[in-house]
Coordinates of C-alpha atoms and ligand atoms in Angstrom, one line a residue:
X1 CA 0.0 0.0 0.0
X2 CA 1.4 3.3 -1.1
X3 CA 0.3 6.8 0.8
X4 CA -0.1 9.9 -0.7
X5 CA 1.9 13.2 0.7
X6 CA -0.1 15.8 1.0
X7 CA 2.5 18.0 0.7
X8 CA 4.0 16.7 -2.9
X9 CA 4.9 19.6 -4.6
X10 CA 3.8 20.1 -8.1
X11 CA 5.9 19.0 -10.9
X12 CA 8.2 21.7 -12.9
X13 CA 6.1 23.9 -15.2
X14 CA 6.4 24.3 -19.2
X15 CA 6.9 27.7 -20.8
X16 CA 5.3 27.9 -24.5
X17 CA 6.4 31.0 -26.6
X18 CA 3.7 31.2 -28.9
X19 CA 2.7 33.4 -31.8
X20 CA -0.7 35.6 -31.4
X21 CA -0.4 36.2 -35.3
X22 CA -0.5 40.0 -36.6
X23 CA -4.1 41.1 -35.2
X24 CA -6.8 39.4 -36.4
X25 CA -7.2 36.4 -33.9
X26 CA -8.6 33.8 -36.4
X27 CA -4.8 33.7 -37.4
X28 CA -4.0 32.0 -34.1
X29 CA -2.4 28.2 -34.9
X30 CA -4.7 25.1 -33.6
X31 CA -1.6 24.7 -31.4
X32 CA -1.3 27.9 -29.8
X33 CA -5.5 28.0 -29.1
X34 CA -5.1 24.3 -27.6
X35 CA -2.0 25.7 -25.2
X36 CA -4.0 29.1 -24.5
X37 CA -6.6 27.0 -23.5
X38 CA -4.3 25.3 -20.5
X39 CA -2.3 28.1 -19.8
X40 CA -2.2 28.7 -15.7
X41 CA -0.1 31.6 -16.0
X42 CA -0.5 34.0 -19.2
X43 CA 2.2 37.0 -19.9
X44 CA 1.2 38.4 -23.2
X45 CA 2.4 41.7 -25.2
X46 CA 0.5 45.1 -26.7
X47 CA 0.6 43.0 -30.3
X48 CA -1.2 40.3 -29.1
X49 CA -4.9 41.0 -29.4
X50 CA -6.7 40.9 -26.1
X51 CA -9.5 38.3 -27.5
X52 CA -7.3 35.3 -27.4
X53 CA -7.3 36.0 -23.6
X54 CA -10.6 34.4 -23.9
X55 CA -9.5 30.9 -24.5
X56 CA -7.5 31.0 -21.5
X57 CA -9.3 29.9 -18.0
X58 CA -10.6 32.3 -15.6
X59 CA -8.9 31.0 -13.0
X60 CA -5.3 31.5 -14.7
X61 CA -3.1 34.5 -13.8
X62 CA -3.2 37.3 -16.4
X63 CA 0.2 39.4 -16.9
X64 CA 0.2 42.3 -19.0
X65 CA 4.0 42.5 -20.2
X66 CA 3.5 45.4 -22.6
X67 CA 3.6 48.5 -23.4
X68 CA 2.0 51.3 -20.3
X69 CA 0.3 54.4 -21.4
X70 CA 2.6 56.8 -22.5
X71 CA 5.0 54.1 -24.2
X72 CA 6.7 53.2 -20.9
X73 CA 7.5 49.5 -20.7
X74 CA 5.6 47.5 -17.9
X75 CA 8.3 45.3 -17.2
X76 CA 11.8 45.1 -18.7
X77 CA 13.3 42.3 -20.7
X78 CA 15.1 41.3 -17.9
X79 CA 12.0 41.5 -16.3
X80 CA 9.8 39.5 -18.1
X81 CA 12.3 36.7 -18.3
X82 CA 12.6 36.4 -14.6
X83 CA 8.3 36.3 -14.7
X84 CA 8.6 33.4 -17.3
X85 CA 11.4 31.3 -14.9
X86 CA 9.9 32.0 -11.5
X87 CA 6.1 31.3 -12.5
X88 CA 7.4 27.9 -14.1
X89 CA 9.8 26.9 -11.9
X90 CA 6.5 27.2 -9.7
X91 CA 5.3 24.4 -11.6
X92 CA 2.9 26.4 -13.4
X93 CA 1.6 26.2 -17.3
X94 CA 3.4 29.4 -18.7
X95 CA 2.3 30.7 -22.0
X96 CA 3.9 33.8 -23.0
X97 CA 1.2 35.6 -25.8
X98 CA 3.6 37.7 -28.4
X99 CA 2.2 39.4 -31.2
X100 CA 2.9 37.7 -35.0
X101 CA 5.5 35.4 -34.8
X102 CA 7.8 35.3 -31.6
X103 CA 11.3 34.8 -33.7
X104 CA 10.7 37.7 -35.9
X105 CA 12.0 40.9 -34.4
X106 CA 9.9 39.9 -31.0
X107 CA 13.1 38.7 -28.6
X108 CA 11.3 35.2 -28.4
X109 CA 15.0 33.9 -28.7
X110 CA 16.1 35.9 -26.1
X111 CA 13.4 34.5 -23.8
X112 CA 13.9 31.3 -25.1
X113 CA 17.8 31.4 -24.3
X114 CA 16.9 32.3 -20.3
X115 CA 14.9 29.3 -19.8
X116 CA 17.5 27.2 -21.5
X117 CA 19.8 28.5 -19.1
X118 CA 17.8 27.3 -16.0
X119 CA 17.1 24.2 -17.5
X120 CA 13.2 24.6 -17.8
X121 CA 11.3 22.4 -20.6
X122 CA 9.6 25.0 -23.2
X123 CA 7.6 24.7 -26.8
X124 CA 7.8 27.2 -29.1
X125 CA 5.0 28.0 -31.4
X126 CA 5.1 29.6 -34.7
X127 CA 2.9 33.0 -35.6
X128 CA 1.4 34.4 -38.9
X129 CA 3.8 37.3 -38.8
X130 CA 2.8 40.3 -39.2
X131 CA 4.5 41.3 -42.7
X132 CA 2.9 38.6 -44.2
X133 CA -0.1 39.4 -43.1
X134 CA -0.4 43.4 -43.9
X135 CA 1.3 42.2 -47.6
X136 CA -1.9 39.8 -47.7
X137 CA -4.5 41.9 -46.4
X138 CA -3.4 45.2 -48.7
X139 CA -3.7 42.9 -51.4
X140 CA 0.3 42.5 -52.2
X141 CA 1.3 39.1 -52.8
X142 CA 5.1 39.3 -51.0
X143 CA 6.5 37.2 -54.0
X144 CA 5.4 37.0 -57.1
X145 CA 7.1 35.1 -60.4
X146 CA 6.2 38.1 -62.9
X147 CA 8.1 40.2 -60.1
X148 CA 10.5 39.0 -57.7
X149 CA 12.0 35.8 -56.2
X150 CA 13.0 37.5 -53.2
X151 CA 12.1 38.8 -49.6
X152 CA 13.8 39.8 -47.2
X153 CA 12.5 40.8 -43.5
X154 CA 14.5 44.1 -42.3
X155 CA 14.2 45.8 -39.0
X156 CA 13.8 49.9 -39.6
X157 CA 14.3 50.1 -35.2
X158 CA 18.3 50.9 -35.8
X159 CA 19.6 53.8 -36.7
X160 CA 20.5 53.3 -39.9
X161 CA 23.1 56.5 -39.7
X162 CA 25.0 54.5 -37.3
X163 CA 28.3 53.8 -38.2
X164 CA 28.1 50.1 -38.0
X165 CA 25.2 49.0 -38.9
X166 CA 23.9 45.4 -38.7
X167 CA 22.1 46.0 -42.4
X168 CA 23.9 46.2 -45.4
X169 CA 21.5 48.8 -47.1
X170 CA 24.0 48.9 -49.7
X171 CA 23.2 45.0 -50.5
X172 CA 20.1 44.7 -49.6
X173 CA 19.1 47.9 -51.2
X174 CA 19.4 45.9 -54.5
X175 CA 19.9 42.3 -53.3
X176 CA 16.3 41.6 -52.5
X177 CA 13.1 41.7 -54.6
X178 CA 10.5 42.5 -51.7
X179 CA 12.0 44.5 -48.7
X180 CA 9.3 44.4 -45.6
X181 CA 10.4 46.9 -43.3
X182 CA 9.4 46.4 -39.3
X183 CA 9.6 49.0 -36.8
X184 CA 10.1 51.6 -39.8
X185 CA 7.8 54.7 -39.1
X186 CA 10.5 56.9 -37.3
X187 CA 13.2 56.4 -39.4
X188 CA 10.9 55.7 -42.9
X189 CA 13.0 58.8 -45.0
X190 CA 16.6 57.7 -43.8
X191 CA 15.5 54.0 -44.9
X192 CA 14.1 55.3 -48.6
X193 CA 17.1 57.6 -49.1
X194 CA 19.7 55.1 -48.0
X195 CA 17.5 52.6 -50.7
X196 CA 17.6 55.2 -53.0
X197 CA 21.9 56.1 -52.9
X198 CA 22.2 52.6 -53.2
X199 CA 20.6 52.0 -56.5
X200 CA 16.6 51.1 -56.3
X201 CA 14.8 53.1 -58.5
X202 CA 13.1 56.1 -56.6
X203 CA 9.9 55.2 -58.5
X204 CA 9.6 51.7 -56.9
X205 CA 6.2 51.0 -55.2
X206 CA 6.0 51.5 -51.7
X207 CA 3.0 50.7 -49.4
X208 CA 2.6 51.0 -45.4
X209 CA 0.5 49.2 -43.7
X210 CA -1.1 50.4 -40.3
X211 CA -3.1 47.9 -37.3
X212 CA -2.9 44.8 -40.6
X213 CA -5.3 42.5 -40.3
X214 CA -7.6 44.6 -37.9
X215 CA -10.6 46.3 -38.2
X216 CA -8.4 49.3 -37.4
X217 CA -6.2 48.9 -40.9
X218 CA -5.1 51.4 -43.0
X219 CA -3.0 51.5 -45.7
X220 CA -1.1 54.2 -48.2
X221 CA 0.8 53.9 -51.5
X222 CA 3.4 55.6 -52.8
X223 CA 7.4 55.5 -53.8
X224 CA 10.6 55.5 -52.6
X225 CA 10.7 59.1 -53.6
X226 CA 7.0 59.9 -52.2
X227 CA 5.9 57.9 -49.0
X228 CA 7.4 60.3 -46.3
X229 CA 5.1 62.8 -47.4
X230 CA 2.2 60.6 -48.1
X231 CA 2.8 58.6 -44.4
X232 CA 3.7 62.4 -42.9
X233 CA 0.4 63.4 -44.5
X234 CA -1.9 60.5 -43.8
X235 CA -0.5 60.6 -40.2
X236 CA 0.1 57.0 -40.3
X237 CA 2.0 56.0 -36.9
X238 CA 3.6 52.8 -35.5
X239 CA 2.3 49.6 -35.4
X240 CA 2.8 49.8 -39.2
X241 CA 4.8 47.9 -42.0
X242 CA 6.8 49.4 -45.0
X243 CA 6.3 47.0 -48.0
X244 CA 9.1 48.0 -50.7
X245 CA 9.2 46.4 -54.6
X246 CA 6.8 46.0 -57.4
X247 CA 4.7 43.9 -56.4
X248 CA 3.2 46.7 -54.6
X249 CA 1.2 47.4 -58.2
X250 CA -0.6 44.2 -57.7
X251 CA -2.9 45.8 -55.0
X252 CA -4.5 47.6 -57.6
X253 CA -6.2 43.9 -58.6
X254 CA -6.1 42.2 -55.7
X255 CA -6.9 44.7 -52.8
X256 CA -9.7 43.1 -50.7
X257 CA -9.6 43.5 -47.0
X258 CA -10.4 47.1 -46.8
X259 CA -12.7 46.7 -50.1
X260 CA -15.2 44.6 -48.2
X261 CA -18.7 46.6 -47.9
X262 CA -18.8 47.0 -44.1
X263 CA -14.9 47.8 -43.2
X264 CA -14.4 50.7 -41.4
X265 CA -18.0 51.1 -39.7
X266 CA -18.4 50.4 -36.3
X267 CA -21.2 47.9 -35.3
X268 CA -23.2 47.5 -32.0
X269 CA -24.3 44.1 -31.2
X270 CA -26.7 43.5 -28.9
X271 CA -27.8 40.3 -27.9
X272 CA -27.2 37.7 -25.5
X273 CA -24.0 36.7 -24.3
X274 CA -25.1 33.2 -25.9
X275 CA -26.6 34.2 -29.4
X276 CA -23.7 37.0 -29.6
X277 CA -21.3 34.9 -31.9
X278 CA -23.2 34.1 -35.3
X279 CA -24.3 37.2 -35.9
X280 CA -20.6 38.8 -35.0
X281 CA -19.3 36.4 -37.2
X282 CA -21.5 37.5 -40.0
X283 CA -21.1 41.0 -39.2
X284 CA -17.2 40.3 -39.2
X285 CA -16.9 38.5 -42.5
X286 CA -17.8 41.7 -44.2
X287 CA -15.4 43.8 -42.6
X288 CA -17.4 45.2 -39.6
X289 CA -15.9 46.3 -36.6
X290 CA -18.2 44.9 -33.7
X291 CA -18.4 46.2 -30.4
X292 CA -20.8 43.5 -28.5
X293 CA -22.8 44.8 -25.3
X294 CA -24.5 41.8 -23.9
X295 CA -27.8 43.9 -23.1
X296 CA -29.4 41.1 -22.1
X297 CA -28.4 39.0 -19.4
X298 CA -30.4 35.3 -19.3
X299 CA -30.8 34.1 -15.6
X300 CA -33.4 31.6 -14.3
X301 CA -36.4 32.2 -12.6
X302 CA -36.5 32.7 -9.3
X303 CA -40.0 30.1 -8.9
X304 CA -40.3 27.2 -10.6
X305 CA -43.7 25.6 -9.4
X306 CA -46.1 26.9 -12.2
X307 CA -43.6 25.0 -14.4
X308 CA -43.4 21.8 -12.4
X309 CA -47.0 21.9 -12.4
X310 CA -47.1 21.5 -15.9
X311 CA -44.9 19.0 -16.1
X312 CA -47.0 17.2 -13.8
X313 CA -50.2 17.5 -15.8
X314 CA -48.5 17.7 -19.0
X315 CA -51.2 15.3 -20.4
X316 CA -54.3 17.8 -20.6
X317 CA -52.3 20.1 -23.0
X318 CA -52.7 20.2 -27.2
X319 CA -49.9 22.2 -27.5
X320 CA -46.8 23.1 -26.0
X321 CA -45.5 26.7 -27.8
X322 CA -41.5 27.2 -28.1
X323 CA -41.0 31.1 -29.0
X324 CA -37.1 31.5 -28.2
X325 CA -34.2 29.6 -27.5
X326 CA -33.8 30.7 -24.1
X327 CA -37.1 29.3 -23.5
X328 CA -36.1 25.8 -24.6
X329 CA -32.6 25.7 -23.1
X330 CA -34.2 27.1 -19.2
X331 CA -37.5 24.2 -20.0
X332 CA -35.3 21.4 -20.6
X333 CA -33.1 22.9 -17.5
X334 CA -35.7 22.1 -15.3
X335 CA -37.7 19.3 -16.8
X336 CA -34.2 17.4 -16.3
X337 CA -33.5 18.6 -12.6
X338 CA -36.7 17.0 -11.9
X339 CA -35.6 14.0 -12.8
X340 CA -37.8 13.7 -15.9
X341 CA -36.7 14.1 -20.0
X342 CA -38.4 13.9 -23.5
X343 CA -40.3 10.9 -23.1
X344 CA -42.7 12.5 -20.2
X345 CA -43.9 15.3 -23.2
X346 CA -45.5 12.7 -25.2
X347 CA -48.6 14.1 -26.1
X348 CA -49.2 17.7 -26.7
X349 CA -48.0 19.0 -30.0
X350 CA -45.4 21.0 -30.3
X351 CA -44.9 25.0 -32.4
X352 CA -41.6 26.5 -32.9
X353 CA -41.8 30.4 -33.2
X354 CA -38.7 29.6 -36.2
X355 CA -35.9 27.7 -37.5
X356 CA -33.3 28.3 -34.7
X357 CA -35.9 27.4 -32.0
X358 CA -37.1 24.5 -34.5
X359 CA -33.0 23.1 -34.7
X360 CA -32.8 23.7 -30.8
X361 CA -35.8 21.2 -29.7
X362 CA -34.5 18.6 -32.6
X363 CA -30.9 18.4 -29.6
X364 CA -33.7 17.2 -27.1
X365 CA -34.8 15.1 -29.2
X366 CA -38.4 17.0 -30.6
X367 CA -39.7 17.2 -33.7
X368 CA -41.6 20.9 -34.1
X369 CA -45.3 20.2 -35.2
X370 CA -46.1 24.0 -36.4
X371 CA -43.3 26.6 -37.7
X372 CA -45.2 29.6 -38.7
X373 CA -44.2 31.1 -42.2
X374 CA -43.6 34.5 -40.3
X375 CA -41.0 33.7 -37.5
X376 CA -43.0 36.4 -35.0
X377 CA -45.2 35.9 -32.0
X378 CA -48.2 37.2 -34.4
X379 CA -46.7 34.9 -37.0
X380 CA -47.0 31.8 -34.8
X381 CA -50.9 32.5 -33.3
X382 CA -51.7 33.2 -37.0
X383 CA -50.8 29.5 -37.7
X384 CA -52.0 28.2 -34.8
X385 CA -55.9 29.7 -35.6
X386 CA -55.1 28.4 -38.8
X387 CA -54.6 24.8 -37.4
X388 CA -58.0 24.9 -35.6
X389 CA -56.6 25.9 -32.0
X390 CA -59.2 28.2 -30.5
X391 CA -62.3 27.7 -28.1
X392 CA -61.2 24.8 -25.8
X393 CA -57.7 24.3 -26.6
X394 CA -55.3 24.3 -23.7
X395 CA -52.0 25.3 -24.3
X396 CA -48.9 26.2 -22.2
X397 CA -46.2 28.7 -23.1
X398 CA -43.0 28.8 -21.4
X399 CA -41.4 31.9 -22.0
X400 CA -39.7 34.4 -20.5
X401 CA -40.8 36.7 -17.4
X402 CA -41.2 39.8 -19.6
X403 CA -42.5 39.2 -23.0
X404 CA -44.8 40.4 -25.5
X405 CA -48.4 39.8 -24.7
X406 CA -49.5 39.6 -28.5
X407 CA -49.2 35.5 -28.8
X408 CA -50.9 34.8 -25.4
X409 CA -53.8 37.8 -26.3
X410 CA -54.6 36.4 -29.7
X411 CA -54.8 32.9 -28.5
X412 CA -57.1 34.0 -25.4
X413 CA -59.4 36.4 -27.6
X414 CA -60.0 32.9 -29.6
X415 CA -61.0 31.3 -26.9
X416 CA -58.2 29.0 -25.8
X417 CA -56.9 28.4 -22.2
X418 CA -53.2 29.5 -22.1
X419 CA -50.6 28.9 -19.4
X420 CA -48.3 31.4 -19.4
X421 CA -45.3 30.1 -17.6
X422 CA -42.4 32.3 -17.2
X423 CA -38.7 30.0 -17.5
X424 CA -36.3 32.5 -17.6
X425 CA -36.2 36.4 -17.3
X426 CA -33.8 39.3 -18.6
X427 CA -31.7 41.5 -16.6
X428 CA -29.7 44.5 -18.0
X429 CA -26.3 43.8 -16.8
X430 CA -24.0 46.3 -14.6
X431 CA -20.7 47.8 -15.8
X432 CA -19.8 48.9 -19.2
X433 CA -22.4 51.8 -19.2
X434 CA -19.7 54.5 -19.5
X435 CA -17.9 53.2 -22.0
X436 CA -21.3 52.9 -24.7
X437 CA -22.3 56.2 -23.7
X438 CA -18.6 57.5 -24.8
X439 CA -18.4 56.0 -27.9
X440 CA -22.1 57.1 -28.4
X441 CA -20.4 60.7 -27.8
X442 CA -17.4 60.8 -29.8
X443 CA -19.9 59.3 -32.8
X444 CA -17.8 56.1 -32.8
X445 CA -20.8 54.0 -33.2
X446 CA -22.1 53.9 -37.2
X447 CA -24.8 50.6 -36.3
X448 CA -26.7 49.5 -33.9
X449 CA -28.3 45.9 -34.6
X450 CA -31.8 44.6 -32.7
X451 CA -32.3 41.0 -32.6
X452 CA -35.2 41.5 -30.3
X453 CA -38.0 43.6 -28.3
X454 CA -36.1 43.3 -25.1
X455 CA -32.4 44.3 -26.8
X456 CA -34.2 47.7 -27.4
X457 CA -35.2 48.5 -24.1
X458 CA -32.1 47.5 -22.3
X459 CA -29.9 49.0 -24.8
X460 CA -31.8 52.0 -23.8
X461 CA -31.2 51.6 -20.2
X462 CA -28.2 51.1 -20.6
X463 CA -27.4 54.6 -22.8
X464 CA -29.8 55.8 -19.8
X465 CA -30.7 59.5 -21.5
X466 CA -32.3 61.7 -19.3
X467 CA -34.6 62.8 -21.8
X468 CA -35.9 62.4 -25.1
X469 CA -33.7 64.9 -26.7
X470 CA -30.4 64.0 -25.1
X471 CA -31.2 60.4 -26.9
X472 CA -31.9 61.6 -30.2
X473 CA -29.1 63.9 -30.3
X474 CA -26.8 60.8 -29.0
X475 CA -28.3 58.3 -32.0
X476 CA -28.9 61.2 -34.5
X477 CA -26.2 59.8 -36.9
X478 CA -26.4 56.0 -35.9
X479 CA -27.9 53.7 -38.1
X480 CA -30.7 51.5 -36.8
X481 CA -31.5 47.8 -37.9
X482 CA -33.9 45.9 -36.3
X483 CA -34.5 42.2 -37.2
X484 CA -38.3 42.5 -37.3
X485 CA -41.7 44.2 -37.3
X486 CA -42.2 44.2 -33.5
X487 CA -38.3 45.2 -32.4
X488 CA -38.6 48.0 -35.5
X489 CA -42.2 48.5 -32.8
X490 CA -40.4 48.7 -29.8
X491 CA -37.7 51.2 -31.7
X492 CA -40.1 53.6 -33.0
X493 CA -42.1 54.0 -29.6
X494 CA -39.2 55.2 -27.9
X495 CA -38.8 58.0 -30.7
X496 CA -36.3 56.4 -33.1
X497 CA -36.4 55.8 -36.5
X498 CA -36.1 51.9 -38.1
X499 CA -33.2 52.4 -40.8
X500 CA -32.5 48.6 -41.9
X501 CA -35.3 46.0 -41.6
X502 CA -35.0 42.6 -43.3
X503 CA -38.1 41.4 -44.9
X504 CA -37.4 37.7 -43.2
X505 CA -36.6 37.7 -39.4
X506 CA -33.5 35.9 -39.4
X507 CA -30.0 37.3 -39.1
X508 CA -28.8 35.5 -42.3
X509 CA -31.3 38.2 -44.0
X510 CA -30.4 41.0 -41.3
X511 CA -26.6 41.2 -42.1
X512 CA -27.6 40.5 -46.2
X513 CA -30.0 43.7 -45.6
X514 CA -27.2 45.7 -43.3
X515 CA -24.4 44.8 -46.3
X516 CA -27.2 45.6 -49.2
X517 CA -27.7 49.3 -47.3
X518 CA -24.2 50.4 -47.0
X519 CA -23.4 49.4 -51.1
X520 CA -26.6 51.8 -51.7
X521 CA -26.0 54.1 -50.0
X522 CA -22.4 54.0 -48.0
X523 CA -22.5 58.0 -47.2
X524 CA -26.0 57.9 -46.6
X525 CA -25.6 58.0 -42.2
X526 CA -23.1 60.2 -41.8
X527 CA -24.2 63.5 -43.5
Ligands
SAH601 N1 7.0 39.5 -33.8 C1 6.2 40.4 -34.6 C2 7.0 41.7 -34.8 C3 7.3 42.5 -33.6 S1 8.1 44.0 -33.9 C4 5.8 39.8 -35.9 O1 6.2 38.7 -36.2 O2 4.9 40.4 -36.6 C5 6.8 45.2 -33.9 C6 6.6 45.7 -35.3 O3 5.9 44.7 -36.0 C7 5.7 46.9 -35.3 O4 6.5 48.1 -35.1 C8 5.2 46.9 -36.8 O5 6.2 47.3 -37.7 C9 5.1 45.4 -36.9 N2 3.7 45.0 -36.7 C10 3.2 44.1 -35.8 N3 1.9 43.9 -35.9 C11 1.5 44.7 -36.9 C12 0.3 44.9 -37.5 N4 -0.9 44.3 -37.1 N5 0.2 45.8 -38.6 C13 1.3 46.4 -39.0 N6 2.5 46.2 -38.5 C14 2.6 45.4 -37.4

């Protein structure tokens, strides 16, 4: 018989260097999402883009190794080694988060060379760096067989003045097809005139890249000869990438990123926490910038015994109505905690509100009965009195707390008995106030989206105007979609105007409808 020591200490930690890629964080590796998503201690950079910080648990330490306001480092080289040793000497998961790829110009190898010395066991995990990334998203192939055959990766950080430098500008200046310059704001018309004495053409194309592969991207073009003024005039700063050699002039054909119809505008989402992502997605895939306020905050009810009720007599109903997802996660909650599951809802039919609610009941197993052709609470008791329900029906509707009283009204006035059974309820959440009501301010915000009645109000509450006028001079140059007839209800009653309405209420249609509006019109909301 063995016994255990409580006091065992834990095994020596792992330190993984691993790539963020340039900015956009769908350039992450598997690999380095997998590792983020064990880290116990994180140290990432400015580079890195806070949203990977997502993968990595809650409960892991977070360590902020990059630049402070006013372009003070947080912690030194020296520093951020030691943080690296002593948190996995610990025994702890170390990942360290560095923006593009941690060999290029990011001291990875100097990291890497510390925890050689003391002896501790480390990965290393490639990044999509970032001049490969702003060459690709300006629409520059790097290399191109009708062009060059060559690249090569300079840093523009040393003073190239010095008397000995580590670049030989003379070489290079002709020696290499492509020249990607890093760090090259500050000293951008020593590094053109140096190309330029050393024989490249001061007419070669020359494009900077600002933020690449963000929503925040910019780029310029110009020459050798031009692109201080145009940078100096564009007031292009650091993070940004010089991009020297002809294949610059293929941007003309292939320029994409910044081409797509919503890049550049600024998009409030608000939805759920948990129904956030598709329509972010969407919104993403045609450039949008989103800013996503959860305005709506899904927590259970705090009484449950109208519901177990029903579940007790489920028998005596014809139908059982579905008119959200919520509704079907927080009834399936419950029916399960009380020890029951599908089987005990044999019986009653069953309506969907729409297709999402429809696919949601098919993971428990349920078939939908009814889908109305209008995906709306009027849509559904429309279909319903269509399908006979009316003078003796008995139906029960689990739904949330606060809800629209159309379905439940109609269904009544027809003469059916209907259990209203609230399952979950809304709650604006706390914090982040400040921040909407600054951007709303500065006029940051180009879009707001409304998936729903209740995104309206809260999003309202949240802005918190004190009066009707402070609220319409905040929104007066915001664009306004709302996903259907009765959110575009909900907006207009609180003196709005409905911008962008899809004719079907689903967000497939709203971000088509959204894209559709800014090719018509693209000046149209900011005059
Ligand atoms: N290891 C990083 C580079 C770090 S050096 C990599 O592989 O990309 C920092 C410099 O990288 C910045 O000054 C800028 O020149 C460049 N850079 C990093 N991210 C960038 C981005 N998203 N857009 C443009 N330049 C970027």
């Amino acid at each position: 018989m063995t016994t255990q020591k409580t006091d065992q200490k834990k095994p020596a930690g792992k330190v993984y260097l691993i790539g963020a890629g340039p900015g956009d964080p769908g350039l992450i590796t598997l690999r380095g999402k997998y590792l983020l998503e064990r880290a116990e201690v994180v140290v990432y950079d400015y580079l890195a883009n806070k949203k990977l910080l997502n993968y990595v648990p809650k409960t892991a330490k977070f360590i902020y190794a990059g630049k402070k306001g006013g372009g003070l480092h947080a912690y030194t080289q020296e520093g951020i080694n030691q943080l690296l040793v002593d948190h996995a000497k610990a025994g702890n998961i170390v990942v360290r988060l560095k923006g593009g790829d941690p060999f290029i110009f990011g001291r990875g190898g100097e990291e890497i060379e510390e925890i050689v010395a003391e002896g501790i066991d480390f990965e290393v995990v490639p990044g999509v760096t970032s001049a490969t990334a702003a060459a690709t998203y300006a629409g520059i192939p790097i290399t191109h067989r009708d062009y060059t055959a060559s690249v090569a990766f300079v840093t523009g950080h040393e003073d190239p003045t010095k008397k000995y430098s580590n670049i030989q500008w003379d070489k290079l200046a002709t020696g290499a097809g492509t020249i990607v310059i890093y760090m090259g704001i500050k000293t951008l018309p020593l590094i053109t005139k140096k190309l330029i004495d050393y024989g490249r053409s001061p007419d070669t194309p020359v494009a900077v890249v600002r933020w690449a592969s963000t929503p925040q991207q910019r780029s310029v073009e110009g020459t050798l000869a031009t692109i201080t003024e145009v940078v100096q005039k564009a007031d292009i700063k650091p993070p940004a990438l010089v991009i020297v050699g002809e294949v610059v002039k293929l941007r003309k054909t292939i320029d994409w990123y910044e081409k797509r119809p919503l890049f550049d505008k600024r998009v409030v989402v608000t939805r759920t926490r948990e129904q956030a992502s598709e329509l972010v997605a969407k919104l993403e895939e045609h450039g949008a910038d989103c800013l996503e306020y959860s305005t709506i905050h899904i927590e259970p009810v705090s009484d449950y015994t109208p519901l177990d009720q029903a579940f007790a007599d489920i028998k005596q109903y014809q139908w059982i109505l579905f008119t959200s997802l919520n509704a079907v996660t927080y009834f399936f909650k419950r029916l399960y905690q009380s020890g029951l599951d599908s089987r005990s809802l044999a019986g009653p039919k069953i309506a969907a509100v729409g297709k999402a609610t429809a696919e949601e009941l098919l993971k428990y197993g349920l078939r939908a009965d009814l889908i109305p052709q209008r995906f709306t609470g009027e849509g559904l008791a429309e279909a319903l009195l269509e399908s006979k329900v009316g003078a003796g029906s008995k139906i029960l509707l689990p739904r949330a707390l606060r809800a629209s009283e159309v379905l439940p009204e109609t269904l009544v006035d027809a003469g059916a008995d209907v259990d209203v059974v609230p399952v979950y309820q809304n709650v604006p959440p706390q914090g982040r106030k400040e921040e909407l009501r600054d951007q709303l301010i500065e006029g940051d915000i180009d879009l707001l989206t409304f998936t729903s009645s209740s995104t309206v109000t809260n999003f309202l509450s949240m802005v918190d105007a004190k009066d009707n006028d402070e609220l319409q001079q905040l929104l007066n140059k915001v664009t306004i979609a709302a996903i259907g007839p009765i959110t575009a209800k909900t907006v207009t009653e609180s003196g709005l105007q409905v911008d962008i309405q899809p004719e079907s209420y689903t967000i497939n249609d709203m971000v088509n409808t959204i894209v559709d509006h800014y090719k018509n019109s693209p000046a149209k909301d900011k005059e």
